């Protein structure tokens, strides 16, 4: 199995877990004398089975990420960490650009005028550069995911 396939299975398992949790909440209480539409014990058994499968799958994914060669002396896990930091950097810069470029209407000359403390054009250019780095790195990661075999 390729790493990308395992990642798809992981996402599918997480979706199933979310759905089972919702179904469990719906059958957690019923009116006295009524029967729940589904047996909570069956749902809990299904949930436990998925948790066991998911744990094994995540272990294999993590093992693969830590051993797969990304190039330039990096593992796939290193590249994922770099991508995560780029995403955080993008979010921080994006908030700064949005806050700095907000225009406030002044209805009279006596109202306080707010001025940006950063060069919005420079920050936007930097933001665009970070977004490009993220996209390029993500593309490389996605490509490698389809080439690397999952380690058991």
Short mmCIF file of N, CA and C in Angstrom, two decimals, residues 101-115:
data_model
loop_
_atom_site.label_atom_id
_atom_site.label_comp_id
_atom_site.label_asym_id
_atom_site.label_seq_id
_atom_site.Cartn_x
_atom_site.Cartn_y
_atom_site.Cartn_z
N UNK A 101 -4.43 46.63 6.70
CA UNK A 101 -5.04 47.23 5.53
C UNK A 101 -6.51 47.58 5.72
N UNK A 102 -7.05 47.31 6.91
CA UNK A 102 -8.43 47.70 7.19
C UNK A 102 -8.55 49.22 7.18
N UNK A 103 -9.46 49.71 6.36
CA UNK A 103 -9.70 51.15 6.33
C UNK A 103 -10.84 51.47 7.29
N UNK A 104 -10.65 52.55 8.01
CA UNK A 104 -11.70 52.98 8.91
C UNK A 104 -12.27 54.29 8.39
N UNK A 105 -13.57 54.35 8.34
CA UNK A 105 -14.21 55.58 7.88
C UNK A 105 -14.14 56.63 8.98
N UNK A 106 -13.82 57.84 8.56
CA UNK A 106 -13.85 58.99 9.48
C UNK A 106 -14.95 59.91 9.00
N UNK A 107 -15.80 60.28 9.92
CA UNK A 107 -16.93 61.10 9.55
C UNK A 107 -16.68 62.58 9.79
N UNK A 108 -15.65 62.87 10.54
CA UNK A 108 -15.27 64.28 10.74
C UNK A 108 -13.78 64.34 11.00
N UNK A 109 -13.22 65.52 10.92
CA UNK A 109 -11.78 65.70 11.10
C UNK A 109 -11.38 65.53 12.57
N UNK A 110 -12.36 65.52 13.45
CA UNK A 110 -12.04 65.39 14.87
C UNK A 110 -11.87 63.94 15.30
N UNK A 111 -12.27 63.01 14.44
CA UNK A 111 -12.11 61.60 14.79
C UNK A 111 -10.65 61.20 14.65
N UNK A 112 -10.26 60.23 15.45
CA UNK A 112 -8.88 59.76 15.45
C UNK A 112 -8.60 59.00 14.16
N UNK A 113 -7.47 59.32 13.55
CA UNK A 113 -7.05 58.64 12.33
C UNK A 113 -6.10 57.51 12.70
N UNK A 114 -6.41 56.32 12.22
CA UNK A 114 -5.58 55.15 12.49
C UNK A 114 -4.62 54.96 11.33
N UNK A 115 -3.36 54.68 11.65
CA UNK A 115 -2.32 54.49 10.64
C UNK A 115 -1.70 53.10 10.81
#
